[in-house]
Amino acid sequence: MDRIAIQGGALLNGTIPVSGAKNSAIKLMSAAILTDQPLVLTNMPRLADTAFLGQLLARLGVSVEEGNGGDDQWTRLHGAEITSTFAPYDLVRKMRASFNVLGPLLARTGEAKVSLPGGCTIGARPVDLHLQALEALGAEIELAEGYVNARAPKGLKGAEIDFPFVSVGATEHALLAAVLAQGTTVIRKAAREPEIGDLAHCLNAMGARVSGIDSDVLTIEGVASLHGTTWSVIPDRIEMGTYAVAAAMAGGDVTLTKSRPLLIGALTDKLRAAGVTVEETADGVRVRRDPAVRLQATDLETEVYPGFATDLQAQFMALMTLAEGESVIQEKIFENRFMHAPELARLGAQIAVHGGEARVTGVDHLVAAPVMATDLRASVSLVIAGLAARGETVVGRVYHLDRGFERLEEKLTACGAQVRRLKGPE
Protein backbone atom coordinates (compact mmCIF):
# COMPACT_ATOMS: atom_id res chain seq x y z
CA MET A 1 0.00 0.00 0.00
CA ASP A 2 1.50 3.33 -1.10
CA ARG A 3 2.55 6.04 1.33
CA ILE A 4 3.74 9.61 0.87
CA ALA A 5 6.78 11.00 2.67
CA ILE A 6 7.13 14.75 3.22
CA GLN A 7 10.32 16.37 4.46
CA GLY A 8 9.13 19.52 6.18
CA GLY A 9 10.65 22.97 6.12
CA ALA A 10 10.91 23.79 2.40
CA LEU A 11 9.24 26.96 1.13
CA LEU A 12 6.90 26.70 -1.86
CA ASN A 13 7.74 28.96 -4.79
CA GLY A 14 6.47 28.54 -8.33
CA THR A 15 3.38 27.80 -10.40
CA ILE A 16 0.78 25.06 -10.03
CA PRO A 17 -1.78 24.42 -12.80
CA VAL A 18 -5.19 23.47 -11.39
CA SER A 19 -6.83 20.34 -12.83
CA GLY A 20 -10.43 19.89 -13.90
CA ALA A 21 -12.92 19.44 -11.08
CA LYS A 22 -13.37 15.86 -9.89
CA ASN A 23 -16.81 16.62 -8.47
CA SER A 24 -17.92 17.96 -11.85
CA ALA A 25 -16.21 15.39 -14.04
CA ILE A 26 -17.83 12.37 -12.43
CA LYS A 27 -21.35 13.80 -12.87
CA LEU A 28 -20.63 14.89 -16.44
CA MET A 29 -19.46 11.36 -17.19
CA SER A 30 -22.81 9.99 -15.97
CA ALA A 31 -24.58 12.33 -18.39
CA ALA A 32 -23.16 10.23 -21.25
CA ILE A 33 -25.80 7.61 -20.43
CA LEU A 34 -28.52 10.07 -21.50
CA THR A 35 -27.61 10.14 -25.20
CA ASP A 36 -26.67 7.69 -27.95
CA GLN A 37 -24.21 10.24 -29.33
CA PRO A 38 -20.64 10.92 -28.15
CA LEU A 39 -19.92 13.23 -25.22
CA VAL A 40 -16.37 14.59 -25.21
CA LEU A 41 -15.11 16.07 -21.95
CA THR A 42 -11.96 18.21 -22.05
CA ASN A 43 -9.85 19.46 -19.12
CA MET A 44 -10.46 16.03 -17.60
CA PRO A 45 -8.62 15.00 -14.45
CA ARG A 46 -7.06 11.53 -14.32
CA LEU A 47 -8.03 10.20 -10.93
CA ALA A 48 -8.96 6.96 -9.24
CA ASP A 49 -12.59 8.13 -9.00
CA THR A 50 -12.89 8.94 -12.72
CA ALA A 51 -11.27 5.58 -13.50
CA PHE A 52 -13.77 3.76 -11.23
CA LEU A 53 -16.71 5.46 -12.92
CA GLY A 54 -15.25 4.75 -16.36
CA GLN A 55 -15.16 1.04 -15.48
CA LEU A 56 -18.80 1.15 -14.40
CA LEU A 57 -19.92 3.03 -17.52
CA ALA A 58 -18.09 0.51 -19.72
CA ARG A 59 -19.98 -2.29 -17.99
CA LEU A 60 -23.24 -0.53 -18.85
CA GLY A 61 -22.27 -0.31 -22.53
CA VAL A 62 -20.68 3.15 -22.73
CA SER A 63 -17.36 3.17 -24.58
CA VAL A 64 -14.69 5.18 -22.77
CA GLU A 65 -11.68 6.55 -24.64
CA GLU A 66 -9.01 8.80 -23.13
CA GLY A 67 -6.41 10.98 -24.82
CA ASN A 68 -4.29 14.10 -24.70
CA GLY A 69 -4.29 17.15 -26.94
CA GLY A 70 -1.48 19.59 -26.25
CA ASP A 71 -1.63 20.33 -22.53
CA ASP A 72 -5.26 19.20 -22.35
CA GLN A 73 -6.66 15.81 -21.37
CA TRP A 74 -9.93 14.56 -22.82
CA THR A 75 -12.33 11.67 -22.37
CA ARG A 76 -14.75 10.54 -25.08
CA LEU A 77 -17.82 8.66 -23.86
CA HIS A 78 -20.25 7.05 -26.28
CA GLY A 79 -23.33 5.20 -25.10
CA ALA A 80 -24.63 4.19 -28.53
CA GLU A 81 -26.48 1.34 -26.85
CA ILE A 82 -26.99 0.65 -23.17
CA THR A 83 -26.29 -3.07 -22.93
CA SER A 84 -26.82 -3.45 -19.18
CA THR A 85 -28.79 -1.61 -16.52
CA PHE A 86 -27.10 -3.40 -13.62
CA ALA A 87 -24.52 -1.54 -11.51
CA PRO A 88 -22.98 -4.12 -9.14
CA TYR A 89 -21.73 -3.59 -5.62
CA ASP A 90 -18.10 -4.33 -6.46
CA LEU A 91 -18.00 -1.23 -8.69
CA VAL A 92 -20.39 1.17 -6.94
CA ARG A 93 -18.85 0.62 -3.48
CA LYS A 94 -15.56 2.17 -4.62
CA MET A 95 -17.03 5.63 -5.11
CA ARG A 96 -20.43 6.76 -3.87
CA ALA A 97 -21.02 9.24 -6.70
CA SER A 98 -21.31 6.28 -9.08
CA PHE A 99 -24.75 5.75 -7.53
CA ASN A 100 -25.86 8.65 -9.75
CA VAL A 101 -26.00 6.38 -12.79
CA LEU A 102 -29.40 5.28 -11.44
CA GLY A 103 -31.32 8.34 -12.63
CA PRO A 104 -29.85 8.47 -16.16
CA LEU A 105 -30.42 4.72 -16.62
CA LEU A 106 -34.05 5.13 -15.56
CA ALA A 107 -34.52 8.15 -17.81
CA ARG A 108 -33.11 6.44 -20.89
CA THR A 109 -34.12 2.78 -20.48
CA GLY A 110 -36.95 2.77 -17.94
CA GLU A 111 -35.21 0.42 -15.51
CA ALA A 112 -32.11 0.01 -13.39
CA LYS A 113 -30.65 -2.11 -10.62
CA VAL A 114 -27.95 -0.20 -8.77
CA SER A 115 -26.09 -1.08 -5.59
CA LEU A 116 -26.39 1.23 -2.63
CA PRO A 117 -23.15 3.25 -2.44
CA GLY A 118 -20.01 3.07 -0.36
CA GLY A 119 -17.30 5.76 -0.32
CA CYS A 120 -15.60 7.73 2.44
CA THR A 121 -16.63 7.21 6.05
CA ILE A 122 -17.47 10.84 6.80
CA GLY A 123 -20.99 10.33 8.02
CA ALA A 124 -24.07 8.43 6.96
CA ARG A 125 -24.81 10.49 3.83
CA PRO A 126 -28.01 8.53 3.08
CA VAL A 127 -29.52 8.43 -0.41
CA ASP A 128 -33.10 8.90 0.79
CA LEU A 129 -33.44 12.28 -0.96
CA HIS A 130 -32.14 10.79 -4.21
CA LEU A 131 -34.78 8.07 -4.13
CA GLN A 132 -37.58 10.43 -3.08
CA ALA A 133 -36.76 12.68 -6.03
CA LEU A 134 -36.87 9.74 -8.45
CA GLU A 135 -40.18 8.56 -6.94
CA ALA A 136 -41.59 12.06 -7.41
CA LEU A 137 -40.64 11.72 -11.08
CA GLY A 138 -42.71 8.54 -11.26
CA ALA A 139 -40.15 5.81 -10.61
CA GLU A 140 -41.19 2.64 -8.80
CA ILE A 141 -38.47 1.83 -6.28
CA GLU A 142 -37.79 -1.28 -4.23
CA LEU A 143 -34.84 -1.87 -1.91
CA ALA A 144 -33.66 -5.46 -1.65
CA GLU A 145 -30.40 -7.09 -0.57
CA GLY A 146 -28.41 -3.87 -0.77
CA TYR A 147 -29.68 -2.89 -4.20
CA VAL A 148 -32.10 -0.31 -5.55
CA ASN A 149 -34.46 -1.87 -8.07
CA ALA A 150 -36.11 0.93 -10.02
CA ARG A 151 -38.62 0.93 -12.85
CA ALA A 152 -40.35 3.60 -14.92
CA PRO A 153 -42.08 1.55 -17.64
CA LYS A 154 -44.01 4.55 -18.96
CA GLY A 155 -41.10 6.93 -18.61
CA LEU A 156 -40.40 9.58 -16.02
CA LYS A 157 -42.82 12.48 -15.55
CA GLY A 158 -42.11 16.07 -14.60
CA ALA A 159 -42.76 16.91 -10.95
CA GLU A 160 -42.32 19.42 -8.14
CA ILE A 161 -39.35 18.38 -6.01
CA ASP A 162 -38.97 20.35 -2.79
CA PHE A 163 -35.99 19.08 -0.83
CA PRO A 164 -36.20 19.47 2.99
CA PHE A 165 -32.60 20.70 2.99
CA VAL A 166 -29.87 21.38 0.47
CA SER A 167 -28.19 18.27 -0.92
CA VAL A 168 -25.59 18.47 -3.68
CA GLY A 169 -25.84 14.81 -4.66
CA ALA A 170 -29.64 14.72 -4.69
CA THR A 171 -29.83 17.94 -6.73
CA GLU A 172 -27.44 16.54 -9.34
CA HIS A 173 -29.27 13.21 -9.43
CA ALA A 174 -32.70 14.79 -9.86
CA LEU A 175 -31.33 17.04 -12.61
CA LEU A 176 -29.80 14.11 -14.50
CA ALA A 177 -33.11 12.24 -14.42
CA ALA A 178 -35.46 15.15 -15.11
CA VAL A 179 -33.94 16.30 -18.40
CA LEU A 180 -35.61 13.37 -20.23
CA ALA A 181 -38.82 13.35 -18.16
CA GLN A 182 -42.09 14.28 -19.84
CA GLY A 183 -43.25 17.74 -18.77
CA THR A 184 -41.80 20.30 -16.39
CA THR A 185 -39.79 19.60 -13.27
CA VAL A 186 -39.10 22.22 -10.61
CA ILE A 187 -36.37 21.52 -8.03
CA ARG A 188 -36.60 23.71 -4.94
CA LYS A 189 -33.84 24.11 -2.34
CA ALA A 190 -31.47 23.11 -5.11
CA ALA A 191 -27.78 23.19 -4.26
CA ARG A 192 -25.87 26.03 -5.94
CA GLU A 193 -22.38 24.55 -6.14
CA PRO A 194 -20.42 25.50 -9.29
CA GLU A 195 -20.21 21.83 -10.26
CA ILE A 196 -24.02 21.71 -10.50
CA GLY A 197 -23.97 24.76 -12.75
CA ASP A 198 -21.31 23.08 -14.88
CA LEU A 199 -23.50 19.97 -15.23
CA ALA A 200 -26.60 22.04 -16.07
CA HIS A 201 -24.79 24.08 -18.72
CA CYS A 202 -23.37 20.90 -20.27
CA LEU A 203 -26.83 19.30 -20.35
CA ASN A 204 -28.16 22.42 -22.09
CA ALA A 205 -25.35 22.11 -24.64
CA MET A 206 -26.64 18.56 -25.21
CA GLY A 207 -30.14 19.88 -25.91
CA ALA A 208 -31.69 19.96 -22.42
CA ARG A 209 -33.76 22.92 -21.26
CA VAL A 210 -32.61 23.85 -17.76
CA SER A 211 -33.17 27.34 -16.34
CA GLY A 212 -32.49 28.95 -12.98
CA ILE A 213 -28.87 27.76 -13.08
CA ASP A 214 -26.82 28.89 -10.05
CA SER A 215 -30.02 29.64 -8.09
CA ASP A 216 -31.85 27.52 -5.51
CA VAL A 217 -34.74 26.83 -7.89
CA LEU A 218 -34.05 24.83 -11.04
CA THR A 219 -36.69 24.45 -13.74
CA ILE A 220 -36.31 21.66 -16.29
CA GLU A 221 -38.46 21.37 -19.39
CA GLY A 222 -38.15 17.73 -20.37
CA VAL A 223 -37.04 16.86 -23.90
CA ALA A 224 -37.41 13.64 -25.88
CA SER A 225 -33.69 13.13 -26.44
CA LEU A 226 -30.26 14.66 -26.00
CA HIS A 227 -27.39 14.87 -28.47
CA GLY A 228 -23.63 14.79 -28.04
CA THR A 229 -21.37 17.75 -27.38
CA THR A 230 -17.85 18.73 -26.36
CA TRP A 231 -17.56 20.29 -22.92
CA SER A 232 -14.68 21.63 -20.83
CA VAL A 233 -14.76 20.65 -17.15
CA ILE A 234 -14.52 23.64 -14.78
CA PRO A 235 -11.37 24.05 -12.63
CA ASP A 236 -11.31 22.11 -9.37
CA ARG A 237 -12.00 24.63 -6.62
CA ILE A 238 -11.06 22.11 -3.91
CA GLU A 239 -7.67 21.43 -5.49
CA MET A 240 -7.24 25.18 -5.98
CA GLY A 241 -8.07 25.85 -2.34
CA THR A 242 -5.86 22.99 -1.16
CA TYR A 243 -2.75 24.35 -2.87
CA ALA A 244 -3.58 27.85 -1.65
CA VAL A 245 -3.59 26.53 1.93
CA ALA A 246 -0.42 24.52 1.25
CA ALA A 247 1.37 27.70 0.15
CA ALA A 248 0.14 29.48 3.27
CA MET A 249 1.26 26.59 5.49
CA ALA A 250 4.75 26.21 4.06
CA GLY A 251 5.31 29.87 3.29
CA GLY A 252 6.58 31.22 -0.01
CA ASP A 253 5.01 32.50 -3.22
CA VAL A 254 2.79 30.27 -5.39
CA THR A 255 0.66 31.16 -8.41
CA LEU A 256 -2.28 28.87 -9.22
CA THR A 257 -3.13 28.91 -12.93
CA LYS A 258 -6.01 27.54 -15.03
CA SER A 259 -8.35 28.50 -12.18
CA ARG A 260 -11.12 30.89 -11.22
CA PRO A 261 -10.61 32.95 -8.03
CA LEU A 262 -14.35 33.44 -7.49
CA LEU A 263 -14.73 29.71 -6.86
CA ILE A 264 -12.82 29.98 -3.56
CA GLY A 265 -14.04 33.37 -2.36
CA ALA A 266 -14.96 32.10 1.12
CA LEU A 267 -11.53 30.53 1.59
CA THR A 268 -9.76 33.62 0.27
CA ASP A 269 -11.48 35.72 2.93
CA LYS A 270 -10.27 33.37 5.69
CA LEU A 271 -6.72 33.22 4.36
CA ARG A 272 -6.49 37.00 4.32
CA ALA A 273 -7.88 37.14 7.86
CA ALA A 274 -5.13 34.72 8.88
CA GLY A 275 -2.46 37.01 7.45
CA VAL A 276 -1.92 35.45 4.03
CA THR A 277 -1.61 37.63 0.91
CA VAL A 278 -3.97 36.51 -1.88
CA GLU A 279 -4.09 38.32 -5.23
CA GLU A 280 -6.03 37.59 -8.40
CA THR A 281 -4.04 37.06 -11.60
CA ALA A 282 -5.02 36.86 -15.27
CA ASP A 283 -5.94 33.17 -15.07
CA GLY A 284 -5.89 32.35 -11.38
CA VAL A 285 -4.60 33.48 -8.01
CA ARG A 286 -1.26 34.21 -6.31
CA VAL A 287 -0.75 33.18 -2.67
CA ARG A 288 2.14 34.56 -0.60
CA ARG A 289 3.22 34.31 3.02
CA ASP A 290 6.38 35.36 4.78
CA PRO A 291 7.28 32.37 7.00
CA ALA A 292 8.81 34.76 9.54
CA VAL A 293 5.36 36.24 10.23
CA ARG A 294 3.08 34.00 12.27
CA LEU A 295 -0.41 33.12 11.10
CA GLN A 296 -3.39 34.48 13.06
CA ALA A 297 -6.14 32.24 14.44
CA THR A 298 -9.32 32.50 12.36
CA ASP A 299 -12.71 30.91 13.05
CA LEU A 300 -14.77 29.24 10.34
CA GLU A 301 -18.05 27.47 9.80
CA THR A 302 -18.65 25.19 6.84
CA GLU A 303 -21.70 26.00 4.76
CA VAL A 304 -23.28 25.15 1.44
CA TYR A 305 -21.91 27.13 -1.50
CA PRO A 306 -21.06 30.01 -1.64
CA GLY A 307 -20.06 29.51 2.00
CA PHE A 308 -16.88 27.81 3.20
CA ALA A 309 -16.63 24.37 1.56
CA THR A 310 -16.66 21.34 3.84
CA ASP A 311 -14.10 19.78 1.49
CA LEU A 312 -11.59 22.47 2.55
CA GLN A 313 -12.21 22.23 6.29
CA ALA A 314 -9.50 19.66 7.02
CA GLN A 315 -6.91 21.64 5.08
CA PHE A 316 -7.74 24.87 6.93
CA MET A 317 -7.61 23.06 10.27
CA ALA A 318 -4.07 21.98 9.42
CA LEU A 319 -3.18 25.62 8.75
CA MET A 320 -4.66 26.76 12.04
CA THR A 321 -2.48 24.36 14.03
CA LEU A 322 0.36 26.87 13.61
CA ALA A 323 -1.69 30.06 14.06
CA GLU A 324 -1.33 32.37 17.03
CA GLY A 325 -4.36 32.03 19.32
CA GLU A 326 -7.39 29.73 19.27
CA SER A 327 -9.56 29.09 16.24
CA VAL A 328 -13.02 27.52 16.37
CA ILE A 329 -14.00 25.33 13.43
CA GLN A 330 -17.62 24.28 13.11
CA GLU A 331 -18.57 21.50 10.69
CA LYS A 332 -22.18 22.03 9.59
CA ILE A 333 -22.37 19.78 6.50
CA PHE A 334 -21.19 16.29 7.50
CA GLU A 335 -21.06 14.60 10.85
CA ASN A 336 -17.95 12.61 11.74
CA ARG A 337 -15.67 14.80 9.62
CA PHE A 338 -13.00 15.55 12.20
CA MET A 339 -11.24 12.19 11.91
CA HIS A 340 -8.09 14.00 10.80
CA ALA A 341 -7.85 15.79 14.17
CA PRO A 342 -6.27 12.85 16.07
CA GLU A 343 -3.75 12.38 13.25
CA LEU A 344 -2.82 16.08 13.31
CA ALA A 345 -2.41 15.70 17.06
CA ARG A 346 0.27 13.06 16.38
CA LEU A 347 2.28 15.88 14.80
CA GLY A 348 1.92 17.99 17.94
CA ALA A 349 -1.27 19.90 17.11
CA GLN A 350 -3.58 20.88 19.98
CA ILE A 351 -7.15 20.18 18.91
CA ALA A 352 -10.19 19.59 21.11
CA VAL A 353 -13.22 18.12 19.34
CA HIS A 354 -16.73 18.31 20.79
CA GLY A 355 -19.40 17.04 18.39
CA GLY A 356 -19.39 19.27 15.33
CA GLU A 357 -16.97 21.79 16.78
CA ALA A 358 -13.18 21.71 16.94
CA ARG A 359 -11.08 24.17 18.93
CA VAL A 360 -7.55 24.52 17.61
CA THR A 361 -4.92 26.15 19.81
CA GLY A 362 -1.97 27.10 17.66
CA VAL A 363 1.47 25.72 18.52
CA ASP A 364 4.91 27.07 17.72
CA HIS A 365 5.83 24.15 15.48
CA LEU A 366 4.80 20.64 14.41
CA VAL A 367 7.04 17.56 14.61
CA ALA A 368 6.99 14.82 11.98
CA ALA A 369 5.40 11.45 12.72
CA PRO A 370 3.77 8.58 10.85
CA VAL A 371 0.08 9.35 10.26
CA MET A 372 -2.82 7.66 8.52
CA ALA A 373 -5.35 9.09 6.06
CA THR A 374 -8.98 8.42 6.93
CA ASP A 375 -10.73 10.00 3.94
CA LEU A 376 -9.94 11.95 0.78
CA ARG A 377 -9.70 15.48 2.18
CA ALA A 378 -8.20 14.38 5.50
CA SER A 379 -5.35 12.72 3.61
CA VAL A 380 -4.27 15.95 1.95
CA SER A 381 -4.56 17.90 5.22
CA LEU A 382 -1.85 15.62 6.62
CA VAL A 383 0.35 16.30 3.60
CA ILE A 384 -0.14 20.04 4.16
CA ALA A 385 0.80 19.70 7.82
CA GLY A 386 3.85 17.66 6.82
CA LEU A 387 5.10 20.53 4.67
CA ALA A 388 5.70 22.57 7.82
CA ALA A 389 6.53 19.83 10.35
CA ARG A 390 10.11 19.34 11.51
CA GLY A 391 11.45 16.09 10.08
CA GLU A 392 9.88 13.56 7.70
CA THR A 393 6.16 12.88 7.93
CA VAL A 394 4.89 9.67 6.34
CA VAL A 395 1.21 9.53 5.38
CA GLY A 396 -0.31 6.07 4.99
CA ARG A 397 -3.40 4.91 3.10
CA VAL A 398 -2.93 7.49 0.36
CA TYR A 399 -5.30 5.61 -1.94
CA HIS A 400 -7.81 8.06 -0.47
CA LEU A 401 -5.72 10.93 -1.80
CA ASP A 402 -5.42 9.34 -5.25
CA ARG A 403 -9.18 9.50 -5.59
CA GLY A 404 -9.20 13.28 -5.78
CA PHE A 405 -5.77 14.82 -6.40
CA GLU A 406 -3.97 14.51 -9.70
CA ARG A 407 -0.14 14.39 -9.69
CA LEU A 408 0.04 15.92 -6.21
CA GLU A 409 3.67 14.97 -5.56
CA GLU A 410 4.70 16.33 -8.97
CA LYS A 411 2.92 19.64 -8.48
CA LEU A 412 4.30 20.23 -4.99
CA THR A 413 7.82 19.12 -5.92
CA ALA A 414 7.85 21.55 -8.85
CA CYS A 415 7.48 24.35 -6.27
CA GLY A 416 10.31 23.14 -4.07
CA ALA A 417 8.57 20.74 -1.69
CA GLN A 418 10.35 17.53 -0.74
CA VAL A 419 7.60 15.00 -1.33
CA ARG A 420 7.99 11.42 -2.55
CA ARG A 421 5.84 8.33 -2.89
CA LEU A 422 6.85 5.17 -1.11
CA LYS A 423 5.80 1.94 -2.81
CA GLY A 424 5.20 -1.40 -1.20
CA PRO A 425 3.93 -2.56 2.20
CA GLU A 426 3.95 -0.28 5.22
mmCIF file with all atom_site columns, C-alpha atoms in Angstrom, residues 121 313-314 317-318 321 336-355 357-360 366-375 378-379 381-382 385 393-394:
data_model
loop_
_atom_site.group_PDB
_atom_site.id
_atom_site.type_symbol
_atom_site.label_atom_id
_atom_site.label_alt_id
_atom_site.label_comp_id
_atom_site.label_asym_id
_atom_site.label_entity_id
_atom_site.label_seq_id
_atom_site.pdbx_PDB_ins_code
_atom_site.Cartn_x
_atom_site.Cartn_y
_atom_site.Cartn_z
_atom_site.occupancy
_atom_site.B_iso_or_equiv
_atom_site.pdbx_formal_charge
_atom_site.auth_seq_id
_atom_site.auth_comp_id
_atom_site.auth_asym_id
_atom_site.auth_atom_id
_atom_site.pdbx_PDB_model_num
ATOM 1  C CA . THR A 1 121 ? -16.628 7.207  6.047  1.00 0.00 ? 121 THR A CA 1
ATOM 2  C CA . GLN A 1 313 ? -12.212 22.234 6.286  1.00 0.00 ? 313 GLN A CA 1
ATOM 3  C CA . ALA A 1 314 ? -9.496  19.658 7.017  1.00 0.00 ? 314 ALA A CA 1
ATOM 4  C CA . MET A 1 317 ? -7.611  23.065 10.267 1.00 0.00 ? 317 MET A CA 1
ATOM 5  C CA . ALA A 1 318 ? -4.069  21.976 9.424  1.00 0.00 ? 318 ALA A CA 1
ATOM 6  C CA . THR A 1 321 ? -2.484  24.357 14.025 1.00 0.00 ? 321 THR A CA 1
ATOM 7  C CA . ASN A 1 336 ? -17.945 12.609 11.742 1.00 0.00 ? 336 ASN A CA 1
ATOM 8  C CA . ARG A 1 337 ? -15.670 14.799 9.620  1.00 0.00 ? 337 ARG A CA 1
ATOM 9  C CA . PHE A 1 338 ? -13.001 15.552 12.204 1.00 0.00 ? 338 PHE A CA 1
ATOM 10 C CA . MET A 1 339 ? -11.238 12.192 11.906 1.00 0.00 ? 339 MET A CA 1
ATOM 11 C CA . HIS A 1 340 ? -8.085  14.003 10.796 1.00 0.00 ? 340 HIS A CA 1
ATOM 12 C CA . ALA A 1 341 ? -7.846  15.792 14.170 1.00 0.00 ? 341 ALA A CA 1
ATOM 13 C CA . PRO A 1 342 ? -6.265  12.849 16.072 1.00 0.00 ? 342 PRO A CA 1
ATOM 14 C CA . GLU A 1 343 ? -3.750  12.382 13.246 1.00 0.00 ? 343 GLU A CA 1
ATOM 15 C CA . LEU A 1 344 ? -2.818  16.079 13.306 1.00 0.00 ? 344 LEU A CA 1
ATOM 16 C CA . ALA A 1 345 ? -2.407  15.700 17.065 1.00 0.00 ? 345 ALA A CA 1
ATOM 17 C CA . ARG A 1 346 ? 0.275   13.059 16.376 1.00 0.00 ? 346 ARG A CA 1
ATOM 18 C CA . LEU A 1 347 ? 2.279   15.879 14.802 1.00 0.00 ? 347 LEU A CA 1
ATOM 19 C CA . GLY A 1 348 ? 1.918   17.990 17.940 1.00 0.00 ? 348 GLY A CA 1
ATOM 20 C CA . ALA A 1 349 ? -1.275  19.896 17.111 1.00 0.00 ? 349 ALA A CA 1
ATOM 21 C CA . GLN A 1 350 ? -3.576  20.883 19.981 1.00 0.00 ? 350 GLN A CA 1
ATOM 22 C CA . ILE A 1 351 ? -7.151  20.179 18.908 1.00 0.00 ? 351 ILE A CA 1
ATOM 23 C CA . ALA A 1 352 ? -10.191 19.587 21.109 1.00 0.00 ? 352 ALA A CA 1
ATOM 24 C CA . VAL A 1 353 ? -13.219 18.119 19.339 1.00 0.00 ? 353 VAL A CA 1
ATOM 25 C CA . HIS A 1 354 ? -16.731 18.305 20.787 1.00 0.00 ? 354 HIS A CA 1
ATOM 26 C CA . GLY A 1 355 ? -19.401 17.045 18.386 1.00 0.00 ? 355 GLY A CA 1
ATOM 27 C CA . GLU A 1 357 ? -16.966 21.788 16.779 1.00 0.00 ? 357 GLU A CA 1
ATOM 28 C CA . ALA A 1 358 ? -13.176 21.712 16.943 1.00 0.00 ? 358 ALA A CA 1
ATOM 29 C CA . ARG A 1 359 ? -11.080 24.174 18.931 1.00 0.00 ? 359 ARG A CA 1
ATOM 30 C CA . VAL A 1 360 ? -7.549  24.520 17.609 1.00 0.00 ? 360 VAL A CA 1
ATOM 31 C CA . LEU A 1 366 ? 4.804   20.641 14.410 1.00 0.00 ? 366 LEU A CA 1
ATOM 32 C CA . VAL A 1 367 ? 7.036   17.565 14.609 1.00 0.00 ? 367 VAL A CA 1
ATOM 33 C CA . ALA A 1 368 ? 6.988   14.822 11.977 1.00 0.00 ? 368 ALA A CA 1
ATOM 34 C CA . ALA A 1 369 ? 5.402   11.449 12.719 1.00 0.00 ? 369 ALA A CA 1
ATOM 35 C CA . PRO A 1 370 ? 3.770   8.579  10.845 1.00 0.00 ? 370 PRO A CA 1
ATOM 36 C CA . VAL A 1 371 ? 0.077   9.353  10.265 1.00 0.00 ? 371 VAL A CA 1
ATOM 37 C CA . MET A 1 372 ? -2.822  7.661  8.515  1.00 0.00 ? 372 MET A CA 1
ATOM 38 C CA . ALA A 1 373 ? -5.346  9.087  6.059  1.00 0.00 ? 373 ALA A CA 1
ATOM 39 C CA . THR A 1 374 ? -8.978  8.418  6.931  1.00 0.00 ? 374 THR A CA 1
ATOM 40 C CA . ASP A 1 375 ? -10.731 10.001 3.935  1.00 0.00 ? 375 ASP A CA 1
ATOM 41 C CA . ALA A 1 378 ? -8.196  14.378 5.496  1.00 0.00 ? 378 ALA A CA 1
ATOM 42 C CA . SER A 1 379 ? -5.349  12.725 3.610  1.00 0.00 ? 379 SER A CA 1
ATOM 43 C CA . SER A 1 381 ? -4.558  17.899 5.217  1.00 0.00 ? 381 SER A CA 1
ATOM 44 C CA . LEU A 1 382 ? -1.854  15.622 6.618  1.00 0.00 ? 382 LEU A CA 1
ATOM 45 C CA . ALA A 1 385 ? 0.803   19.696 7.823  1.00 0.00 ? 385 ALA A CA 1
ATOM 46 C CA . THR A 1 393 ? 6.157   12.877 7.932  1.00 0.00 ? 393 THR A CA 1
ATOM 47 C CA . VAL A 1 394 ? 4.892   9.666  6.338  1.00 0.00 ? 394 VAL A CA 1
#
